[in-house]
Amino acid sequence: MASVVKNPMFSAASAVTALASLFSLFGLSSTDLALPTTSPYGGGRWSLLRPSIGISAMHMQVLRDGTVVIFDRTDFGPSNLSLPHGRCRHDPADVALKVDCTAHSLLYNVESNSVRPLNVQTDTWCSSGAVRPDGTLMQTGGYNDGERKVRTFAPCPRRRGNSCDWTELEENLVERRWYASNHILPDGRVIIVGGRNVFTYEFVPKTSAMEKSFYLKFLKETRDFREENNLYPFLHLLPDGNLFIFANKRSILLDYKKNWVIKEYRAIPGFDKRNYPSTGSSVLLPMRLGGGPEMPAAEVMICGGSPPGAFTKSDKRRVFVEASRSCGRLRVSDPDPEWTMEQMPMPRVMSDMLLLPNGHVLMINGATNGTAGWEDGRNAVHNPILYLPDVPGPARRFEVLTPARVPRMYHSAAVVVPDGRVLVGGSNPHSKYNFTAYPYPTDLSLEAFYPPYLNPQFTILRPSILSLEAVDQTVSYSQRFSVNFVVTMFRPRRGLSVALLAPPFTTHSFAMNQRHLWLGVLSVVRLSSFAYRITVAAPPSATVAPPGYYMLFVVHAEVPSRGIWVRVR
Ligand SMILES: *[C@@H]1O[C@H](CO)[C@@H](O)[C@H](O)[C@H]1NC(C)=O
Ligand SMILES: *[C@@H]1O[C@H](CO)[C@@H](O)[C@H](O)[C@H]1NC(C)=O
Ligand SMILES: *[C@@H]1O[C@H](CO)[C@@H](O)[C@H](O)[C@H]1NC(C)=O
């Protein structure tokens, strides 16, 4: 029988008196989690999943069946992963190898820690992607014969076993898209913005054969002479349905339906450039929904990059200047927002910014000196950092985490998987695979980073989802639905909510389509000694949460459950 929890401090800790001294630590508020790595919370840990997956993880996307699509480029020469059954790719346009019997893409199975080679036909180098509302990855562009291609990879239905592979669509892009960024839109289409020497955006699929691309002067204006510094622009779909675009140091709000720049925001303060090859990163910070139709506030964060001239210095003169140390936050939903600047504990270029299920931001991979580009980075930054966006004092928002062993330089990537770990792979600052290069050989390994919330001492606080009360694991906009979960020690005053996390397409330090939503909590009911039901409201609209598959987590005392997949439409 269900009873409403009257005393939120209800405790099931009697069974664990042996651990009582440890849990005296837990009388802390959330701010106390911003401790240095010497804290009892630890700085997370690393685990080597596979010494080699056979290719270098340049692009990564988690799919709704928990598999991860990984690919690099077809013109790297032979990889260390053979295509099955003696198959080969015959490509007269390939600049490295016209007949290639090795794979440049694979499907990683998180549960079994195994890989299956996939066969990609044309060059996906420095491309972009987004997952459509039906859960199919749609990847666009690349280089050479791949620059206008649209490819899909759909999760494999169980009955088809292991036969699913890439499909190249008939429909081509209107323009070449190399170093472009993509975003899923509320109507289920995908917008593709920019690319090298391309100052337009376009949509896939097109509404008619007549639909072309749309010129955007901002993309041209933000390109630096000889350095660019505006590629892989940072895109964030705001709750009002307009698209925030950041390139170099500037940002705009675009009404892409009318091809109208609604406003330009203030330039980010300081000299540093933030986009490729001065590769910083950016996230739309977690948005808090009220449970009703009201629109949440939206805040963008941008971290790292390089000072002006850094690319010319590293590329031409082999001088590797120190990367940017700063981050900027901008409440982009405010009418006339100002940037708030903060300093990271160390300089970072080419770091990935990932939203963790508990709403913290992880910065991982990258370098301390130089820029993106062949041979242009130095001094790997081994320590990930955690950023706690809601902690009031800026000085306590950053936490330095356990260092990685492997340098993850140019062409590395990272993604959050449903069990809360972070998959980390890639690193190849060379134009070919080069396993003897010094100091940064091509890396084919795949590692997992366990964020601090996975430390064993938090097991007692970790919720475990029993069921989702939603037909077909699907919720419609504004629908109320419940999640049943168990937890050993219940401490709702330290935070209890449900989060949706959209799995991003990550490459070149930018996680496209990444989105974290705190759902509005309507009630919490105790079902039995350790079981609870939390009722929440689904996001109010497709502009707040574009249709598609999200990972859903119950987050309790900043410790997330294992995620389950929910479809929002
Ligand atoms: C890839 O294969 C080559 C050639 O067999 C080998 O020398 C190299 O060590 C392999 N690299 C990795 C990272 O396994
Ligand atoms: C990194 O930058 C610092 C500051 O400019 C410099 O002292 C150091 O030598 C650079 N390191 C490398 C490896 O170039
Ligand atoms: C690998 O990199 C080293 C420099 O670190 C270079 O001497 C060598 O020629 C490269 N090998 C290939 C095959 O490009």
XYZ file of C-alpha atoms and ligand atoms in Angstrom:
611
model
C 0.000 0.000 0.000
C 1.284 3.420 -0.873
C 1.702 6.127 1.715
C 2.944 9.645 1.186
C 6.349 10.227 2.683
C 5.676 12.644 5.541
C 9.121 12.613 6.992
C 11.561 13.154 4.193
C 14.376 12.227 6.531
C 13.004 8.689 6.761
C 15.991 6.438 7.024
C 16.687 2.869 6.117
C 20.157 3.152 7.504
C 19.604 0.932 10.509
C 20.820 -2.014 8.475
C 24.090 -0.293 7.867
C 25.165 0.937 11.255
C 28.624 -0.357 10.476
C 28.880 2.369 7.907
C 27.475 5.059 10.160
C 30.743 6.881 10.573
C 31.116 7.118 6.830
C 27.626 8.489 6.446
C 28.188 11.219 8.932
C 29.806 12.772 5.913
C 26.454 12.840 4.270
C 25.081 15.506 6.552
C 26.619 17.822 3.993
C 24.758 20.001 1.565
C 25.316 19.773 -2.171
C 27.870 22.564 -2.013
C 30.126 20.372 0.060
C 30.621 18.070 -2.862
C 32.906 20.693 -4.403
C 35.902 19.393 -2.564
C 39.360 18.835 -3.975
C 40.330 15.333 -5.097
C 41.742 14.608 -1.678
C 38.169 14.538 -0.373
C 36.671 11.224 0.730
C 34.477 11.432 -2.349
C 37.487 10.744 -4.511
C 38.028 11.883 -8.027
C 36.480 9.020 -9.922
C 38.445 6.213 -11.498
C 39.557 4.872 -14.855
C 39.263 1.429 -16.363
C 40.662 0.136 -19.631
C 37.815 -1.519 -21.545
C 39.744 -2.618 -24.615
C 43.416 -2.003 -25.443
C 42.345 -1.666 -29.082
C 39.008 -1.363 -30.825
C 40.876 -1.283 -34.140
C 39.958 2.281 -35.141
C 40.473 5.652 -33.486
C 37.264 6.954 -31.875
C 36.864 10.265 -33.688
C 33.042 10.359 -33.698
C 30.745 8.659 -31.145
C 26.985 8.288 -30.702
C 25.067 6.245 -28.105
C 21.902 4.671 -29.534
C 18.668 3.756 -27.785
C 19.624 0.074 -27.534
C 22.706 1.011 -25.534
C 25.167 0.363 -28.364
C 27.622 3.036 -29.460
C 28.386 3.857 -33.093
C 32.033 4.854 -33.479
C 33.848 5.893 -36.666
C 36.908 7.708 -37.903
C 37.623 8.285 -41.617
C 37.919 6.073 -44.666
C 41.077 7.724 -45.990
C 43.339 6.933 -43.043
C 44.714 3.820 -44.764
C 44.200 0.347 -43.278
C 42.829 0.266 -39.739
C 43.448 -2.519 -37.222
C 39.932 -3.949 -37.642
C 39.116 -6.192 -40.604
C 35.804 -6.086 -42.392
C 34.004 -9.431 -41.989
C 33.919 -12.214 -44.602
C 36.811 -10.832 -46.620
C 34.726 -7.874 -47.690
C 36.503 -4.841 -49.066
C 35.580 -1.298 -49.952
C 36.448 -0.343 -53.519
C 36.674 3.408 -53.727
C 38.540 4.954 -56.672
C 38.153 8.366 -55.014
C 39.899 7.361 -51.785
C 43.139 9.285 -51.352
C 44.831 6.677 -49.128
C 43.754 3.236 -50.285
C 41.491 2.421 -53.247
C 40.765 -1.108 -52.032
C 40.423 -1.204 -48.268
C 39.466 -4.448 -46.499
C 39.472 -2.833 -43.055
C 36.686 -1.097 -41.158
C 36.524 2.578 -40.281
C 33.374 2.289 -38.246
C 32.140 -0.117 -35.619
C 29.364 -0.809 -33.189
C 30.445 -1.076 -29.578
C 28.246 -3.115 -27.266
C 28.425 -1.627 -23.781
C 27.007 -4.698 -21.999
C 29.320 -7.260 -23.587
C 32.283 -4.895 -24.121
C 32.572 -6.172 -27.691
C 32.921 -4.550 -31.101
C 31.453 -5.388 -34.488
C 32.946 -3.822 -37.623
C 30.631 -1.714 -39.773
C 31.089 -0.824 -43.402
C 30.986 2.869 -44.220
C 31.214 3.585 -47.950
C 32.407 7.170 -48.288
C 34.588 9.476 -46.270
C 33.183 10.542 -42.884
C 36.203 12.584 -41.819
C 35.285 15.544 -39.577
C 31.581 15.077 -40.125
C 28.546 15.649 -37.957
C 25.324 13.953 -36.931
C 22.097 13.833 -34.957
C 19.644 11.128 -33.942
C 16.205 11.344 -35.528
C 13.037 10.976 -33.451
C 12.798 7.275 -34.397
C 16.217 6.605 -32.867
C 18.144 6.355 -36.153
C 21.492 8.102 -36.311
C 21.641 10.450 -39.269
C 25.214 11.399 -40.041
C 26.034 14.059 -42.608
C 28.979 15.194 -44.682
C 32.666 14.542 -44.341
C 35.437 14.936 -46.857
C 36.088 14.225 -50.520
C 33.511 11.710 -51.838
C 31.693 11.941 -48.489
C 31.298 15.687 -48.249
C 27.645 15.826 -49.364
C 26.523 12.397 -48.175
C 23.721 11.621 -45.779
C 24.078 8.261 -44.032
C 21.909 6.508 -41.512
C 22.490 3.806 -38.967
C 19.437 2.350 -37.230
C 19.683 0.254 -34.058
C 19.470 -3.416 -34.974
C 16.156 -5.133 -34.180
C 16.824 -8.301 -32.188
C 15.545 -10.597 -34.931
C 18.071 -9.183 -37.396
C 20.869 -10.039 -35.036
C 24.095 -8.476 -36.062
C 23.414 -7.620 -39.655
C 22.593 -3.913 -39.447
C 24.951 -1.542 -41.189
C 25.242 1.948 -42.606
C 22.913 3.083 -45.371
C 23.834 5.894 -47.739
C 20.752 7.857 -48.752
C 19.934 8.987 -52.256
C 19.434 12.494 -50.979
C 22.615 14.545 -50.985
C 23.403 17.724 -49.114
C 23.165 20.933 -51.124
C 26.642 21.970 -49.982
C 29.768 20.251 -48.793
C 29.741 19.939 -45.014
C 33.151 19.410 -43.513
C 33.485 20.609 -39.867
C 29.779 21.517 -39.688
C 27.492 21.100 -36.663
C 24.026 19.532 -36.539
C 20.987 19.906 -34.315
C 17.730 18.007 -34.122
C 14.729 20.356 -34.419
C 11.261 20.269 -32.845
C 9.704 19.070 -36.128
C 12.115 16.124 -36.272
C 14.245 17.551 -39.075
C 17.940 18.224 -38.615
C 19.663 21.551 -39.249
C 23.276 21.487 -40.462
C 25.202 24.698 -39.918
C 28.421 25.832 -41.597
C 31.443 23.802 -42.562
C 34.770 24.782 -44.037
C 34.287 27.738 -46.415
C 30.524 27.265 -46.319
C 28.528 30.135 -44.878
C 25.082 28.599 -44.995
C 22.812 26.189 -43.201
C 20.436 23.578 -44.595
C 17.921 21.017 -43.405
C 17.609 17.264 -43.833
C 15.215 15.993 -44.990
C 14.165 18.858 -47.275
C 10.486 19.768 -47.481
C 10.688 19.946 -51.265
C 13.160 19.267 -54.038
C 13.413 23.031 -54.457
C 14.673 23.659 -50.941
C 18.250 24.921 -50.960
C 20.603 26.207 -48.295
C 20.307 29.532 -46.485
C 23.076 32.121 -46.335
C 24.187 33.211 -42.864
C 26.528 36.184 -42.896
C 27.509 35.511 -39.272
C 29.426 32.407 -40.368
C 31.532 34.433 -42.766
C 32.065 37.279 -40.332
C 33.344 34.976 -37.606
C 35.981 33.322 -39.785
C 39.483 34.538 -38.978
C 41.942 35.061 -41.797
C 44.111 31.897 -42.145
C 42.975 30.528 -38.786
C 39.214 30.096 -39.150
C 38.378 29.632 -35.435
C 34.676 29.342 -36.295
C 34.318 25.716 -37.407
C 32.123 23.188 -35.647
C 30.001 26.099 -34.386
C 28.294 25.468 -31.040
C 24.545 25.008 -31.570
C 21.927 24.940 -28.815
C 18.199 24.783 -29.427
C 16.567 27.124 -26.918
C 13.190 26.440 -25.270
C 11.580 29.184 -27.402
C 12.434 27.152 -30.501
C 15.170 29.448 -31.811
C 18.737 28.327 -32.385
C 21.658 29.755 -30.417
C 24.832 29.715 -32.527
C 28.274 30.503 -31.158
C 31.338 30.839 -33.405
C 34.796 32.205 -32.594
C 33.841 34.785 -29.923
C 30.397 35.827 -31.039
C 26.910 34.417 -30.765
C 23.483 34.970 -32.236
C 19.929 33.801 -31.815
C 18.614 32.555 -35.150
C 15.031 32.089 -36.231
C 15.943 29.447 -38.781
C 12.388 29.261 -40.107
C 12.521 32.868 -41.276
C 16.280 32.988 -41.818
C 16.282 35.928 -39.442
C 18.889 36.804 -36.835
C 16.755 37.858 -33.876
C 19.682 39.243 -31.940
C 23.367 39.165 -31.451
C 24.624 38.649 -27.919
C 27.643 40.399 -26.478
C 30.942 38.846 -27.549
C 32.488 36.604 -24.919
C 34.989 38.756 -22.952
C 38.731 38.293 -23.375
C 40.863 37.539 -26.385
C 40.472 33.778 -26.593
C 38.896 32.068 -29.598
C 36.617 29.156 -28.904
C 35.964 27.152 -32.080
C 38.038 24.891 -34.301
C 41.011 24.945 -34.532
C 41.016 26.974 -31.296
C 38.776 24.227 -30.043
C 36.906 24.969 -26.843
C 33.624 23.337 -25.950
C 30.108 24.306 -24.969
C 27.004 22.977 -23.229
C 23.478 24.147 -22.653
C 23.431 23.808 -18.862
C 20.710 21.564 -17.356
C 17.286 23.167 -17.650
C 14.893 22.966 -14.727
C 11.258 22.373 -15.673
C 8.462 23.419 -13.346
C 6.034 20.680 -14.301
C 3.694 23.109 -16.060
C 3.710 24.763 -19.478
C 6.144 27.541 -18.492
C 9.365 27.803 -20.417
C 12.578 27.056 -18.490
C 15.461 29.507 -18.332
C 18.366 28.569 -20.577
C 22.019 29.156 -19.867
C 24.943 28.333 -22.135
C 28.467 27.634 -20.938
C 31.630 27.814 -23.053
C 35.037 26.672 -21.811
C 38.562 26.596 -23.123
C 39.990 27.455 -26.520
C 43.151 29.274 -27.559
C 44.407 32.834 -27.824
C 44.450 34.588 -31.228
C 47.313 33.437 -33.424
C 47.697 30.133 -31.567
C 46.997 28.012 -34.629
C 49.456 29.868 -36.862
C 52.104 29.561 -34.175
C 51.599 25.844 -33.611
C 51.058 24.905 -37.238
C 53.747 27.033 -38.879
C 56.304 27.801 -36.190
C 55.892 24.804 -33.858
C 55.378 27.135 -30.913
C 52.630 25.828 -28.674
C 51.113 28.627 -26.649
C 49.096 27.997 -23.534
C 45.401 27.311 -24.074
C 42.548 29.308 -22.616
C 41.775 28.842 -18.953
C 38.450 30.640 -18.974
C 34.797 29.679 -19.137
C 31.874 31.973 -19.799
C 28.245 31.523 -18.781
C 25.429 33.408 -20.501
C 21.729 33.307 -19.590
C 20.684 33.258 -23.214
C 16.962 33.322 -22.401
C 17.319 36.716 -20.665
C 16.604 39.813 -22.776
C 20.062 41.374 -22.495
C 22.384 38.970 -20.707
C 25.983 39.578 -19.644
C 28.684 36.937 -19.627
C 29.907 35.668 -16.267
C 33.511 34.552 -16.580
C 35.183 31.881 -14.475
C 38.642 30.342 -14.405
C 39.234 26.626 -14.763
C 41.915 25.044 -12.565
C 44.074 24.655 -15.705
C 44.168 25.734 -19.363
C 42.324 23.431 -21.783
C 41.960 23.107 -25.526
C 40.182 20.190 -27.266
C 38.373 19.122 -24.074
C 34.954 17.504 -24.302
C 32.207 18.970 -22.131
C 29.641 16.369 -21.122
C 26.497 16.765 -19.053
C 26.394 14.033 -16.425
C 23.059 12.538 -15.316
C 23.254 14.414 -11.996
C 23.532 17.777 -13.749
C 27.248 18.262 -13.198
C 29.468 19.108 -16.154
C 32.486 16.942 -16.932
C 35.435 18.322 -18.899
C 37.632 15.556 -20.155
C 40.419 14.965 -22.748
C 42.437 17.651 -24.522
C 45.675 19.549 -24.204
C 47.283 22.390 -22.282
C 49.144 23.912 -25.231
C 48.585 24.511 -28.908
C 45.440 23.936 -30.923
C 43.517 21.307 -32.861
C 44.959 20.231 -36.222
C 47.691 17.833 -37.318
C 50.549 17.765 -34.821
C 49.364 21.062 -33.328
C 48.666 20.163 -29.685
C 51.144 19.570 -26.854
C 51.098 18.755 -23.193
C 48.040 16.531 -22.750
C 45.754 17.573 -19.918
C 45.280 14.295 -18.061
C 42.933 15.438 -15.294
C 39.240 15.692 -16.053
C 37.434 18.387 -14.122
C 33.972 18.450 -12.699
C 31.941 21.641 -12.715
C 29.006 22.048 -10.340
C 26.858 24.715 -11.966
C 24.548 25.337 -8.990
C 27.149 25.896 -6.293
C 26.898 29.575 -5.254
C 30.593 30.425 -4.870
C 32.486 30.208 -8.165
C 35.637 29.199 -6.284
C 34.004 25.946 -5.227
C 32.462 24.931 -8.536
C 35.470 23.150 -9.996
C 36.852 19.852 -8.788
C 39.975 18.253 -10.270
C 39.470 14.530 -10.890
C 41.656 11.445 -11.197
C 44.103 11.736 -14.100
C 43.911 9.511 -17.159
C 46.878 7.489 -18.259
C 46.350 7.938 -22.001
C 46.770 11.370 -23.630
C 43.581 12.173 -25.556
C 44.578 14.832 -28.046
C 43.131 15.804 -31.426
C 40.437 13.411 -32.692
C 39.455 11.965 -29.351
C 35.880 11.694 -28.080
C 33.758 10.815 -25.054
C 30.109 9.940 -24.344
C 27.983 9.177 -21.281
C 26.399 5.701 -21.365
C 23.198 4.684 -19.532
C 25.032 3.063 -16.612
C 26.507 6.481 -15.791
C 30.046 5.769 -16.961
C 31.818 7.847 -19.589
C 33.335 6.074 -22.583
C 36.572 7.719 -23.683
C 38.470 6.902 -26.839
C 40.429 8.176 -29.772
C 43.380 10.486 -30.234
C 45.162 10.758 -33.511
C 46.815 14.048 -34.367
C 48.342 12.528 -37.529
C 47.106 12.333 -41.088
C 47.502 8.521 -41.005
C 47.463 5.893 -38.300
C 50.872 6.217 -36.689
C 51.543 3.923 -33.746
C 55.156 4.976 -33.331
C 54.694 8.729 -33.485
C 56.201 10.691 -30.646
C 54.880 12.055 -28.320
C 51.279 11.222 -29.279
C 50.915 7.944 -31.158
C 47.549 7.086 -32.681
C 45.474 5.590 -29.907
C 42.939 2.828 -30.534
C 42.027 2.041 -26.939
C 38.657 2.476 -25.295
C 38.456 3.412 -21.631
C 35.699 4.072 -19.132
C 35.804 6.908 -16.674
C 33.740 6.314 -13.553
C 32.623 9.717 -12.250
C 32.757 10.162 -8.455
C 29.053 9.297 -8.101
C 29.905 5.702 -9.020
C 32.256 5.361 -6.052
C 31.227 2.407 -3.855
C 30.431 4.590 -0.845
C 27.477 6.037 -2.744
C 25.885 2.654 -3.465
C 23.571 3.077 -0.511
C 22.240 6.344 -1.937
C 21.971 5.128 -5.516
C 18.385 4.661 -6.678
C 17.561 1.671 -8.810
C 14.649 2.008 -11.220
C 12.075 -0.804 -10.977
C 9.622 0.355 -13.623
C 8.428 3.249 -15.689
C 4.679 3.655 -15.692
C 4.304 4.682 -19.303
C 2.895 2.605 -22.143
C 5.643 1.412 -24.512
C 8.189 3.400 -22.518
C 6.813 6.456 -24.323
C 5.568 9.753 -22.881
C 3.845 12.591 -24.690
C 4.424 16.263 -24.038
C 3.172 17.423 -20.604
C 2.065 13.909 -19.686
C 2.285 12.998 -16.017
C 4.039 9.714 -15.452
C 5.589 7.780 -12.597
C 8.849 6.009 -12.017
C 9.127 3.342 -9.315
C 12.503 2.883 -7.705
C 14.251 1.480 -4.680
C 16.981 3.055 -2.632
C 18.637 1.795 0.539
C 19.046 5.093 2.317
C 16.489 7.733 1.394
C 17.594 11.351 1.810
C 15.238 13.389 -0.393
C 16.224 16.661 1.268
C 19.545 16.230 -0.436
C 17.764 16.250 -3.759
C 15.397 13.914 -5.540
C 14.389 14.353 -9.145
C 14.133 12.739 -12.529
C 16.461 13.812 -15.323
C 16.243 13.297 -19.059
C 19.524 13.255 -20.952
C 19.656 13.317 -24.752
C 22.590 11.194 -25.995
C 24.828 13.493 -28.060
C 26.850 13.040 -31.233
C 30.356 13.879 -30.085
C 33.310 14.840 -32.208
C 35.985 17.542 -32.104
C 35.133 18.326 -28.469
C 31.536 19.303 -29.157
C 28.609 17.123 -28.100
C 25.861 18.012 -30.590
C 22.243 17.719 -29.408
C 23.321 17.235 -25.807
C 20.463 18.229 -23.493
C 19.739 17.718 -19.810
C 16.287 18.375 -18.379
C 15.270 18.238 -14.732
C 11.608 17.235 -14.834
C 9.078 18.914 -12.555
C 8.318 16.631 -9.593
C 4.610 16.346 -8.758
C 4.716 13.840 -5.901
C 6.826 11.272 -4.117
C 5.112 8.312 -2.482
C 6.600 5.571 -0.356
C 5.495 2.131 -1.520
C 7.348 -0.137 0.916
C 10.446 -0.138 3.093
C 12.785 0.775 0.287
C 10.514 1.418 -2.698
C 9.180 4.778 -3.845
C 7.154 6.201 -6.652
C 8.053 9.587 -8.069
C 5.536 11.264 -10.356
C 6.819 13.864 -12.778
C 5.593 15.848 -15.772
C 7.080 15.181 -19.203
C 8.577 18.257 -20.923
C 5.883 20.662 -22.123
C 6.849 20.912 -25.784
C 9.084 19.840 -28.630
C 11.043 23.086 -28.409
C 11.984 22.255 -24.819
C 12.663 18.605 -25.667
C 12.841 17.673 -29.354
C 11.101 14.343 -30.016
C 13.242 11.267 -29.607
C 14.835 8.843 -27.195
C 16.280 10.098 -23.926
C 18.060 8.386 -21.086
C 15.972 8.765 -17.930
C 17.646 8.779 -14.514
C 16.299 9.043 -10.992
C 18.826 11.260 -9.237
C 18.911 11.115 -5.461
C 21.374 13.074 -3.311
C 23.310 13.804 -6.530
C 23.714 10.078 -7.230
C 22.025 8.920 -10.437
C 20.379 5.569 -10.986
C 21.280 3.505 -13.999
C 19.418 5.138 -16.873
C 16.540 3.640 -18.840
C 15.380 4.720 -22.275
C 12.199 6.706 -22.689
C 10.700 8.010 -25.879
C 9.368 11.567 -25.804
C 6.893 12.661 -28.461
C 47.843 -2.065 -35.374
O 48.394 -2.999 -36.276
C 49.758 -2.759 -36.591
C 50.148 -3.668 -37.726
O 49.755 -4.977 -37.435
C 50.580 -2.978 -35.335
O 51.942 -2.743 -35.581
C 50.095 -2.017 -34.275
O 50.758 -2.243 -33.043
C 48.607 -2.151 -34.049
N 48.199 -1.058 -33.186
C 47.477 -1.224 -32.095
C 47.238 -0.005 -31.281
O 47.014 -2.283 -31.764
C 53.041 25.559 -22.841
O 52.856 26.930 -22.615
C 53.653 27.456 -21.559
C 53.215 28.909 -21.359
O 53.348 29.629 -22.533
C 55.093 27.314 -21.912
O 55.889 27.784 -20.857
C 55.390 25.846 -22.163
O 56.723 25.705 -22.603
C 54.455 25.282 -23.235
N 54.679 23.852 -23.359
C 54.982 23.294 -24.532
C 55.146 21.806 -24.484
O 55.138 23.903 -25.556
C 55.093 8.512 -37.544
O 55.513 9.632 -36.811
C 56.929 9.786 -36.734
C 57.205 11.039 -35.950
O 56.811 10.921 -34.623
C 57.522 9.911 -38.130
O 58.916 9.958 -38.030
C 57.089 8.757 -38.984
O 57.524 8.972 -40.318
C 55.571 8.614 -38.974
N 55.199 7.429 -39.713
C 54.335 7.479 -40.747
C 54.044 6.148 -41.377
O 53.816 8.481 -41.128
